XYZ file of C-alpha atoms in Angstrom:
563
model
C 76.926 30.466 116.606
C 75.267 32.516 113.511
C 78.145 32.514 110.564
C 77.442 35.117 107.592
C 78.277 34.688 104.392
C 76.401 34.648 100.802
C 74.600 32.795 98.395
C 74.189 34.044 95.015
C 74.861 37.860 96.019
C 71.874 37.630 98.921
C 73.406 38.185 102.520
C 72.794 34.474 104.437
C 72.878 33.891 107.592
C 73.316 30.554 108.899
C 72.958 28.743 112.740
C 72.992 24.759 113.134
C 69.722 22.828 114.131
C 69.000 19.211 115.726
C 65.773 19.794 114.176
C 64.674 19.737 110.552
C 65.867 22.109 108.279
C 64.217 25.341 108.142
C 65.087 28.316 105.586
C 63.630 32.227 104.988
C 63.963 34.739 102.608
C 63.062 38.054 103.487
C 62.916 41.447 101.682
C 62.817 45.099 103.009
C 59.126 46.026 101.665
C 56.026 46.094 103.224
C 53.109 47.573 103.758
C 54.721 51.158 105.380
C 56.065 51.639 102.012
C 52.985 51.366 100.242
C 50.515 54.572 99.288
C 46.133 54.058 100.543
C 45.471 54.032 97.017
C 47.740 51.329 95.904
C 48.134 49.212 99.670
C 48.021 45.285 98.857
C 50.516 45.633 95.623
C 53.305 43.991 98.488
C 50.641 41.413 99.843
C 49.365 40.456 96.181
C 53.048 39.566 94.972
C 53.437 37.120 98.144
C 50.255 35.074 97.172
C 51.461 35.062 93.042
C 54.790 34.592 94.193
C 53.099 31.315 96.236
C 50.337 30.275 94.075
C 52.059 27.858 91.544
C 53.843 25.613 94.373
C 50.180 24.130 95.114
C 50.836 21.240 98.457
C 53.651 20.173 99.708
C 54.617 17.470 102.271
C 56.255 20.021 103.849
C 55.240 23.271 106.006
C 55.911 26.467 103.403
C 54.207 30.507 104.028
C 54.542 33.712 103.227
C 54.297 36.762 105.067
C 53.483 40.748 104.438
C 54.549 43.254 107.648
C 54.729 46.590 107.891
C 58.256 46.626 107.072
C 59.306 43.154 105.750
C 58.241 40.500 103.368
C 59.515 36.902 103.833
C 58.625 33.801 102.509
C 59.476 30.382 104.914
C 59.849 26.928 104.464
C 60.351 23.465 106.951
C 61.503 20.612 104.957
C 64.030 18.518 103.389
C 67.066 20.013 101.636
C 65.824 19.104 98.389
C 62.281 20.849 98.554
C 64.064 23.987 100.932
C 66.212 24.183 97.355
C 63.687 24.054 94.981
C 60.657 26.657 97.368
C 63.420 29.657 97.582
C 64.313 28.854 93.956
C 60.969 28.727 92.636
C 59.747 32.231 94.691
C 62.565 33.941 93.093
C 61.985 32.891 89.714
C 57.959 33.960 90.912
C 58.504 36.659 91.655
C 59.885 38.389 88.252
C 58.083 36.024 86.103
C 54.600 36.179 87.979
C 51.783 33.959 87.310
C 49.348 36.533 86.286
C 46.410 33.907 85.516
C 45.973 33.842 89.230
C 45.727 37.646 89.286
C 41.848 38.146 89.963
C 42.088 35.002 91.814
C 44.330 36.008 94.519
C 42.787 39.496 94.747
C 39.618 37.727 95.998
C 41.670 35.790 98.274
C 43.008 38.717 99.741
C 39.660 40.586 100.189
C 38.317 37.427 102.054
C 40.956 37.488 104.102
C 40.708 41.077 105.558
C 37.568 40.072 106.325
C 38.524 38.424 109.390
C 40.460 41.188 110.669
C 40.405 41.834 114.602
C 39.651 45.215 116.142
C 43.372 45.700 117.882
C 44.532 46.405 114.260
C 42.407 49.416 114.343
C 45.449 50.953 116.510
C 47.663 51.881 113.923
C 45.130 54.213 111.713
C 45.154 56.318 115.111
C 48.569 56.807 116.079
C 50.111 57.029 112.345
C 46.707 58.090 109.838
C 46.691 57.127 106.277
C 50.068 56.416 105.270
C 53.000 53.998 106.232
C 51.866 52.369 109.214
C 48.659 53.237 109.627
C 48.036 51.282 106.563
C 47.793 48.156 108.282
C 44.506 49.456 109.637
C 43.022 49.987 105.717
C 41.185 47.423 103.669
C 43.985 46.773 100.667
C 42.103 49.384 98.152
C 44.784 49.147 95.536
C 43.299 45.618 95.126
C 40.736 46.988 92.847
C 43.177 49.195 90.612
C 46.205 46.948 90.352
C 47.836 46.195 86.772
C 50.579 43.535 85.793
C 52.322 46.717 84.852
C 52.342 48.033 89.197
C 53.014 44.334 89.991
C 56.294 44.112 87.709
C 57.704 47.324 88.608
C 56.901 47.117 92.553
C 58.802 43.610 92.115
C 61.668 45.380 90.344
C 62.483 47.907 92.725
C 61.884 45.562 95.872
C 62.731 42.241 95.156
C 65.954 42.478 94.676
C 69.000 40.789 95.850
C 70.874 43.933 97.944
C 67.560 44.047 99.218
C 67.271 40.394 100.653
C 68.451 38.276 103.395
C 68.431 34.987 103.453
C 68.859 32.828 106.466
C 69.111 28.720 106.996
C 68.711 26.497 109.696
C 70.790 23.697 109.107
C 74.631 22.612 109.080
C 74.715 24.211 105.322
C 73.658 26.109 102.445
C 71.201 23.844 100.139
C 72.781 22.272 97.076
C 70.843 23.501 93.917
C 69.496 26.648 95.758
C 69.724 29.515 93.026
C 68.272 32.647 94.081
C 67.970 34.497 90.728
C 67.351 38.189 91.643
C 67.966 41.312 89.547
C 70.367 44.241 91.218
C 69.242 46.660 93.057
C 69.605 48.968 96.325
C 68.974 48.319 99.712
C 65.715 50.238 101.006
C 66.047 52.492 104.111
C 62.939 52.167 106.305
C 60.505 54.241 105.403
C 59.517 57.549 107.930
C 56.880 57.271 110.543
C 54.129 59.389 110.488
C 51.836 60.455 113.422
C 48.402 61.361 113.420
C 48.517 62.380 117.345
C 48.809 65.836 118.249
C 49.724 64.887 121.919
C 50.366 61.757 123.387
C 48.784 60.102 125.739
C 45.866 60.019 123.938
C 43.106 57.562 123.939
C 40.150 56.468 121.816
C 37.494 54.523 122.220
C 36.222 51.232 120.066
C 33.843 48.579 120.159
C 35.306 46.186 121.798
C 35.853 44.557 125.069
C 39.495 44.991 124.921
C 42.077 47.700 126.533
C 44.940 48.438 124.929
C 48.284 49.719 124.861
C 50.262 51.162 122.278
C 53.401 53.127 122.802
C 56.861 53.746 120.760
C 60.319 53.670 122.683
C 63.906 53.656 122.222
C 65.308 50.032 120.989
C 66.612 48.342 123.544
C 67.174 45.561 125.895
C 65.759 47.293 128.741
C 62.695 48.060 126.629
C 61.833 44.072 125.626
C 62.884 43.348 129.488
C 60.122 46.229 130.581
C 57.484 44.207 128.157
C 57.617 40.951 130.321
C 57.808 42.866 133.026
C 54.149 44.719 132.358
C 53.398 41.531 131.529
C 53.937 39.494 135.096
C 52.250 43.538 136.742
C 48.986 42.993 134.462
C 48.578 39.531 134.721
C 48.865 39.574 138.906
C 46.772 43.041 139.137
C 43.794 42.345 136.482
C 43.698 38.337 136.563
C 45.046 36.876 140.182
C 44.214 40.118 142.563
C 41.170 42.015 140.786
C 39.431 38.805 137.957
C 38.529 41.329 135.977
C 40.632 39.965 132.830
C 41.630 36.534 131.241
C 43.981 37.410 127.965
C 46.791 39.639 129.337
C 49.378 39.912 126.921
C 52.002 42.416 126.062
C 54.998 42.208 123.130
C 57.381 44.101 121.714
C 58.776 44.831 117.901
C 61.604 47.139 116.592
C 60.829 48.919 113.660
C 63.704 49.151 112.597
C 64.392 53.281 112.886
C 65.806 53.078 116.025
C 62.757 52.711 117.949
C 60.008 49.698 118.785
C 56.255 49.556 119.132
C 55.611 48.222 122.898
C 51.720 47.130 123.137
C 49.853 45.585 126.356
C 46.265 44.116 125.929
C 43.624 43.167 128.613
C 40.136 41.699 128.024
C 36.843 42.291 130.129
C 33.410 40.715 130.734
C 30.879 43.806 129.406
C 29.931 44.353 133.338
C 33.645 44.990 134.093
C 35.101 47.264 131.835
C 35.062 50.320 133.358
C 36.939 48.791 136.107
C 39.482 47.284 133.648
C 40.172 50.564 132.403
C 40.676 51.810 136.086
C 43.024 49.016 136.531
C 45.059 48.873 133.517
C 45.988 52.394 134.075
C 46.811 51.664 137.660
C 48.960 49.839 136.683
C 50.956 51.800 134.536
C 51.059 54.780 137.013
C 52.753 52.357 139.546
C 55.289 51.765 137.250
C 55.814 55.225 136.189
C 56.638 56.813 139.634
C 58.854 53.518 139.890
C 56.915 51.001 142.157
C 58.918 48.189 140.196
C 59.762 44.829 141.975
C 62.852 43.684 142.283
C 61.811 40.057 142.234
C 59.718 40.961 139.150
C 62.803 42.036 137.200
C 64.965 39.157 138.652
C 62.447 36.481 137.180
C 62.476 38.295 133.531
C 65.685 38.179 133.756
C 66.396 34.753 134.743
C 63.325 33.529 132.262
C 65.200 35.453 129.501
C 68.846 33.946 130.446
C 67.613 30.545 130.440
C 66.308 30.788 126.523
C 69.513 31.903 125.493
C 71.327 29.264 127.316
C 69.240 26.043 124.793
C 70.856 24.792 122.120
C 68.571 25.852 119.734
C 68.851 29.531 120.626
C 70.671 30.776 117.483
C 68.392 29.218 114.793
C 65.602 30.770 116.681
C 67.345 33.988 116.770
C 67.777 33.742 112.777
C 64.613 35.860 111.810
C 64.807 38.426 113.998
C 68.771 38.698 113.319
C 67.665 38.513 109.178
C 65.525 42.193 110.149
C 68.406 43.547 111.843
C 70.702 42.935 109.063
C 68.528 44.679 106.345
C 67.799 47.659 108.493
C 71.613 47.934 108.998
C 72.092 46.148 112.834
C 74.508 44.166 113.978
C 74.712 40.496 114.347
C 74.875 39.751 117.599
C 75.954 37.075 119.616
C 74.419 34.904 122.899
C 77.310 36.293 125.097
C 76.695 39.837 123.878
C 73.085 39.494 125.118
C 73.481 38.264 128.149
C 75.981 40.563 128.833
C 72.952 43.460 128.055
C 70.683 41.385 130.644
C 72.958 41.343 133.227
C 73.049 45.818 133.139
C 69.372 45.685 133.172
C 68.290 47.937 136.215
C 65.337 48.962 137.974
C 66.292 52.514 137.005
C 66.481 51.372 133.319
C 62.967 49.892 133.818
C 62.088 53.123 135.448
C 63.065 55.180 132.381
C 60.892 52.660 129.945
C 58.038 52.856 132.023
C 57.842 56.558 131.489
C 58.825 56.872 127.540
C 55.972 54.072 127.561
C 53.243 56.225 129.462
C 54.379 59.965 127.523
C 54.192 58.245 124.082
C 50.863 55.926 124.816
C 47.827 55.735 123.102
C 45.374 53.572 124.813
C 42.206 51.776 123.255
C 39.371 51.380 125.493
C 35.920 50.365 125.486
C 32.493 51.586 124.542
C 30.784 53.817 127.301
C 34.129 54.111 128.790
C 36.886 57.195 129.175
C 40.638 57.462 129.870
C 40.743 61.724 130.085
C 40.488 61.124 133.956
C 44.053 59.743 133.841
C 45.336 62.421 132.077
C 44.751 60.890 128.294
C 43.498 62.978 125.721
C 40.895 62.152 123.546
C 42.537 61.455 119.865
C 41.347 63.585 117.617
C 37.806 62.540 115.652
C 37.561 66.265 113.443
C 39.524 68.156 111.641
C 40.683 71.883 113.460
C 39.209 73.980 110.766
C 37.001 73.613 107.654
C 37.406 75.148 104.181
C 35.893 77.542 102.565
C 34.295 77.070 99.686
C 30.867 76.259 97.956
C 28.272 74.852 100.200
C 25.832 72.361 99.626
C 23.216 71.335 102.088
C 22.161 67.682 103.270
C 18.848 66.991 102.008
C 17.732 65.319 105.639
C 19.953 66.981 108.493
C 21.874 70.331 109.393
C 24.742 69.362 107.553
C 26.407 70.639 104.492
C 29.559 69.877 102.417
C 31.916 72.672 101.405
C 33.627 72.607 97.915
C 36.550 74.499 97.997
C 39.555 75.843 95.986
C 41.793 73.814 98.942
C 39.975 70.867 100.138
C 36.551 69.330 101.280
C 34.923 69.880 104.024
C 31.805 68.166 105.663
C 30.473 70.815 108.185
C 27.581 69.761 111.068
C 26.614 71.231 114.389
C 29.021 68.974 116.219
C 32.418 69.782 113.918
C 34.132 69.169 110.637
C 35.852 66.610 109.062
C 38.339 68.470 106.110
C 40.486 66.755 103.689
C 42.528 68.475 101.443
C 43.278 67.685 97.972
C 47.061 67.687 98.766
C 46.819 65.666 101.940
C 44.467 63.210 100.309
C 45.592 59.920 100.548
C 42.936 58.005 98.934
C 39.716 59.192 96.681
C 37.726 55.767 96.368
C 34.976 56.727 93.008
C 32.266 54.708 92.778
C 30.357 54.906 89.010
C 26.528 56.179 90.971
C 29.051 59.303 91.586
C 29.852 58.518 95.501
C 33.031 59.754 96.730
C 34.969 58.992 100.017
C 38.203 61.017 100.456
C 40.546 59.852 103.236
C 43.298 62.432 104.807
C 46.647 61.425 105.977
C 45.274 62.012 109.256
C 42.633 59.614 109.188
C 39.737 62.268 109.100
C 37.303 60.900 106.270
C 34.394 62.938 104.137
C 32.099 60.606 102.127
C 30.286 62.085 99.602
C 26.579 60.474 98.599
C 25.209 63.020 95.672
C 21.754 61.251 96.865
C 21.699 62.757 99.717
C 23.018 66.348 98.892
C 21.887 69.143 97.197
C 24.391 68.876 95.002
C 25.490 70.656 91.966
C 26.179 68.037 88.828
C 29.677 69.560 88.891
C 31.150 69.604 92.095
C 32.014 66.086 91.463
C 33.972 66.398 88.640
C 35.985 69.850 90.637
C 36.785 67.250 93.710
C 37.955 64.579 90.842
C 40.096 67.070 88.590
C 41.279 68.718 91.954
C 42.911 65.206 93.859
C 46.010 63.534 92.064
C 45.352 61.171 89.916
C 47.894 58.309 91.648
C 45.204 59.039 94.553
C 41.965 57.811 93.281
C 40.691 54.497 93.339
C 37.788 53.097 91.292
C 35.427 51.216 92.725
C 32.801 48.839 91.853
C 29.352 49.433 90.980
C 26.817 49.636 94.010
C 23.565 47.784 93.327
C 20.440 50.416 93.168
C 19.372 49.120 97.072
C 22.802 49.796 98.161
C 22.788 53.494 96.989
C 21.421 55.294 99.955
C 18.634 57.554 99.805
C 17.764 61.209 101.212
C 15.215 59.393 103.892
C 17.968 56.285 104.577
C 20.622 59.060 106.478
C 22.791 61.456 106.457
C 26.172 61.381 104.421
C 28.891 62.609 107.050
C 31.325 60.382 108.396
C 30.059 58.248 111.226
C 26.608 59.190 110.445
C 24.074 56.285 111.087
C 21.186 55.520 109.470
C 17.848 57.326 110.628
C 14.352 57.547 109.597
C 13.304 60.605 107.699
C 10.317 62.389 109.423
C 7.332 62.093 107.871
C 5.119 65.022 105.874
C 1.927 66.099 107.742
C -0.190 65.208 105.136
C 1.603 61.612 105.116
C 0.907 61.260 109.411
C -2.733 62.325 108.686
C -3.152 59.973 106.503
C -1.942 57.024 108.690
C -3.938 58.066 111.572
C -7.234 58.479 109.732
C -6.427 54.993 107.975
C -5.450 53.723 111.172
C -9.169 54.788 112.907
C -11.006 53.502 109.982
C -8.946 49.507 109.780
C -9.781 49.579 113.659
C -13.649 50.949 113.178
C -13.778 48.281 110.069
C -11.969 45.373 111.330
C -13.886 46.010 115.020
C -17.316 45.012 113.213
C -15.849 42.367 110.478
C -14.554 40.191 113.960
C -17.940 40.978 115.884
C -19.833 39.525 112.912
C -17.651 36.777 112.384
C -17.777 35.749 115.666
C -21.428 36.025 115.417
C -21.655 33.807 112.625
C -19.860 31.085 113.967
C -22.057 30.738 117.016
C -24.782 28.171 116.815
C -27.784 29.681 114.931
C -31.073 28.500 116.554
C -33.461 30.537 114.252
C -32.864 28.188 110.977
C -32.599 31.629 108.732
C -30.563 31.990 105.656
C -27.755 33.337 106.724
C -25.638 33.832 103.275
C -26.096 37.128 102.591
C -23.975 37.839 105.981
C -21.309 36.034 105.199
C -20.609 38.083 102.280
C -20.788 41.532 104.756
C -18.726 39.490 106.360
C -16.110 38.640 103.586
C -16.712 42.372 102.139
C -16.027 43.640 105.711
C -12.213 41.994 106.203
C -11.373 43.037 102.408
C -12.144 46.718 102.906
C -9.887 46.214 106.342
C -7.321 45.077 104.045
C -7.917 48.111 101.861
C -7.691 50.501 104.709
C -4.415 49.467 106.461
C -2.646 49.666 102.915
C -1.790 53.388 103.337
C 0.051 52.622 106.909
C 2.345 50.210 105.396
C 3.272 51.602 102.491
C 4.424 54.655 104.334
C 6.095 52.346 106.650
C 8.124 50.925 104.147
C 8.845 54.229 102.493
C 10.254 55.515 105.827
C 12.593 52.408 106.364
């Protein structure tokens, strides 16, 4: 059984354990409530709030989520005492020596990012949870000053939980937090004019995302896509190993429900064609019994172990800050047990109206009915144009936005809508919509007046823009190394017709040159009968190679030029 009461003024929830005893603190702020131009400020004060405890004996993290921030520990009472202590005495007295530090720390570790968290900048754009999808950009502009005030409004006490594993609270556990409010989640966003809607991504992974009503039905419909995938895709078809689905309230009311399936290269278009079999048998209903008898039996059997309610802690921690209910085992069950196949029925459907599906290079999902998530903005804006120096392309300057204009569409953002405006000193310039839609700026590669710059700058909030640092001069791209829209790749520029002149007379002449330098030097080095001085030849010989050298300079230099 879960008892509530408090320690120090912070909610606390706490459940017995055989185990070791194992303690969290966690706050309503994450990532969601972060801006693009200042994402990372919630991340940064976990690792300062971390840094000065060094090693332990014992097992200690922190985490950053969309919505939450919590900080964990496994250990004895003494050191469980002492970790929450110290992270709350962190984290409004933060060790700011470690600031640059821990921003490096950071950067490395969005490095190894995987490609499902691309999923979120789709469905939700450049703000709350799409953020997740961003590199942490505020990283580069973050004071002490941003770090002290984010703490102040979020790390408070009316804004904490705190649960315990164990048969008590503690001794010596202070958790010295200023006042302050409890946060409401923040609003979700959507970048997705229609749903379902698909896009495609380099990798060799479908899947799933969708957004439902919370609950029961809706985590017992997870396990049961689950058991469908795994059977169709892995026992039946072999097209997939990893099958995996899960489920997360947000906290609003609703939860995120996401499926994933993997694929060999050579079978991905027939992963695709399965995965989304799969879902249209479950929308029109096709739904075992048996299936939802074994969820429901799997499910019924966790809650019946005696370490079911200090397992339940975290998740019961979120639903006290976002203003849930604790609930007990025997209110659960009794939410299995009304579980239908109607109920599943109903999930099954929210989860195909309100999915967006990843799939594959070289593959589609518009067959099925998906529609292709949106890539360009609707409309561009008028304004002053400026044309690419290599390619039909031209960015528009306007007294609303930017606009990057090409025979294939437009990608706008407007200075209101701008969520980020990342400056780098050479004068580049990447502005990011809330809808995800993206116009990068390279003055190198535009005919650009010196001033438009300084209009885009003056014209986007200031809280918006994000310095970056300097480029090194090979980094700064150049009119032959590509064009400047978004998604543009890198391509040769053509060549002048003086410049492919050149390199086919200079390629005739090294061929006509270096033709008679081998002919004579394979002359020379046959056995000469005659007994004639033969020196003389072996400087035409000598002279013959250097003027082949000579020759074949023009070709690569304009080689190099053109890469």
């Amino acid at each position: 059984m879960i008892r509530q009461l408090e320690v120090d003024g912070v909610p606390t929830l706490l459940a017995p354990t055989a185990g070791p005893m194992r303690a969290g603190l966690t706050f309503r702020v994450g990532v969601a409530d972060e801006t693009l131009a200042r994402s990372g400020v919630t991340h940064l004060l976990e690792h300062l709030a971390l840094a000065p405890l060094g090693l332990t004996d014992y097992h200690f993290n922190g985490a950053t989520a969309p919505t939450f921030t919590s900080f964990y520990m496994q250990g004895s009472e003494q050191d469980i005492a002492g970790f929450l202590t110290a992270v709350c005495r962190n984290l409004h007295d933060l060790p700011m020596a470690r600031l640059q530090v821990e921003k490096e720390i950071l950067r490395t570790e969005w490095s190894g990012r995987g490609s499902i968290d691309q999923v979120p900048l789709w469905r939700h754009g450049a703000r709350d949870h799409g953020l997740t999808s961003y590199p942490e950009f505020g990283l580069y502009a973050l004071t002490e000053h941003d770090l002290r005030a984010w703490a102040a409004r979020w790390f408070t006490r009316e804004n904490a939980v705190l649960w315990i594993a164990g048969d008590r609270v503690p001794e010596g556990l202070r958790l010295t937090l200023p006042p302050g409010v409890r946060q409401p989640v923040p609003p979700v966003s959507s970048a997705l004019p229609r749903t379902p809607a698909y896009f495609v991504h380099g990798s060799r992974m479908v899947v799933l995302d969708s957004v439902v009503r919370r609950r029961t039905a809706a985590a017992v419909f997870a396990d049961v896509l689950e058991r469908e995938l795994y059977r169709s895709l892995r026992q039946e078809d072999g097209l997939s190993y990893a099958v995996d689905t899960g489920y997360d309230p947000r906290g609003d009311g609703r939860a995120t429900l996401r499926a994933l399936a993997d694929a060999l290269p050579e079978k991905q278009d027939a992963l695709v064609g399965g995965f989304v079999d799969t879902l249209a048998k479950l929308r029109v209903g096709r739904i075992e019994q048996a299936d939802l008898d074994a969820t429901l039996a799997k499910r019924d059997d966790v809650l019946g172990t005696a370490e079911v309610d200090a397992a339940r802690l975290p998740g019961q921690a979120w639903d006290l800050l976002t203003g849930q209910p604790v609930r007990g085992v025997d209110e659960l069950r009794a939410e299995l047990k009304a579980v239908t196949l109607a109920d599943l029925h109903e999930v099954a459907q929210e989860v195909t109206s309100s999915a967006l599906l990843m799939v594959p290079d070289g593959t589609r999902a518009d067959w099925a009915g998906f529609t292709p998530a949106p890539t360009q903005s609707e409309h561009a804006v008028a304004g002053t144009a400026y044309r690419e120096r290599e390619g039909g392309g031209e960015l528009r300057v306007g007294v609303e936005g930017v606009s990057f204009a090409a025979p294939e569409g437009a990608a706008t953002v407007r200075y209101a809508e701008c969520a980020a405006l990342l400056a780098w000193p050479d004068g580049a310039r990447r502005m990011i919509g809330y809808d995800g839609i993206t116009v990068h700026i390279e003055p190198t590669l535009l005919d650009l007046h010196p001033g438009a710059i300084a209009v885009i700058d003056q014209q986007v909030p200031a809280d918006r823009r994000v310095p970056m640092p300097a480029r090194p001069p090979e980094r700064v791209p150049q009119p032959y190394a590509g064009g400047g829209r978004p998604g543009a790749t890198a391509r040769p520029a053509p060549h002048a017709w003086w410049a492919i002149l050149l390199m086919v007379l200079s390629g005739l002449a090294t061929l006509g040159v270096g033709g008679f330098s081998l002919l004579l030097t394979i002359g020379m080095l046959l056995p000469d009968e005659t007994g004639t001085d033969d020196g003389w030849l072996w400087a035409v010989v000598v002279a013959g190679w250097l003027l082949t050298v000579i020759l074949a300079l023009p070709i690569v230099l304009l080689r190099r030029r053109r890469r």
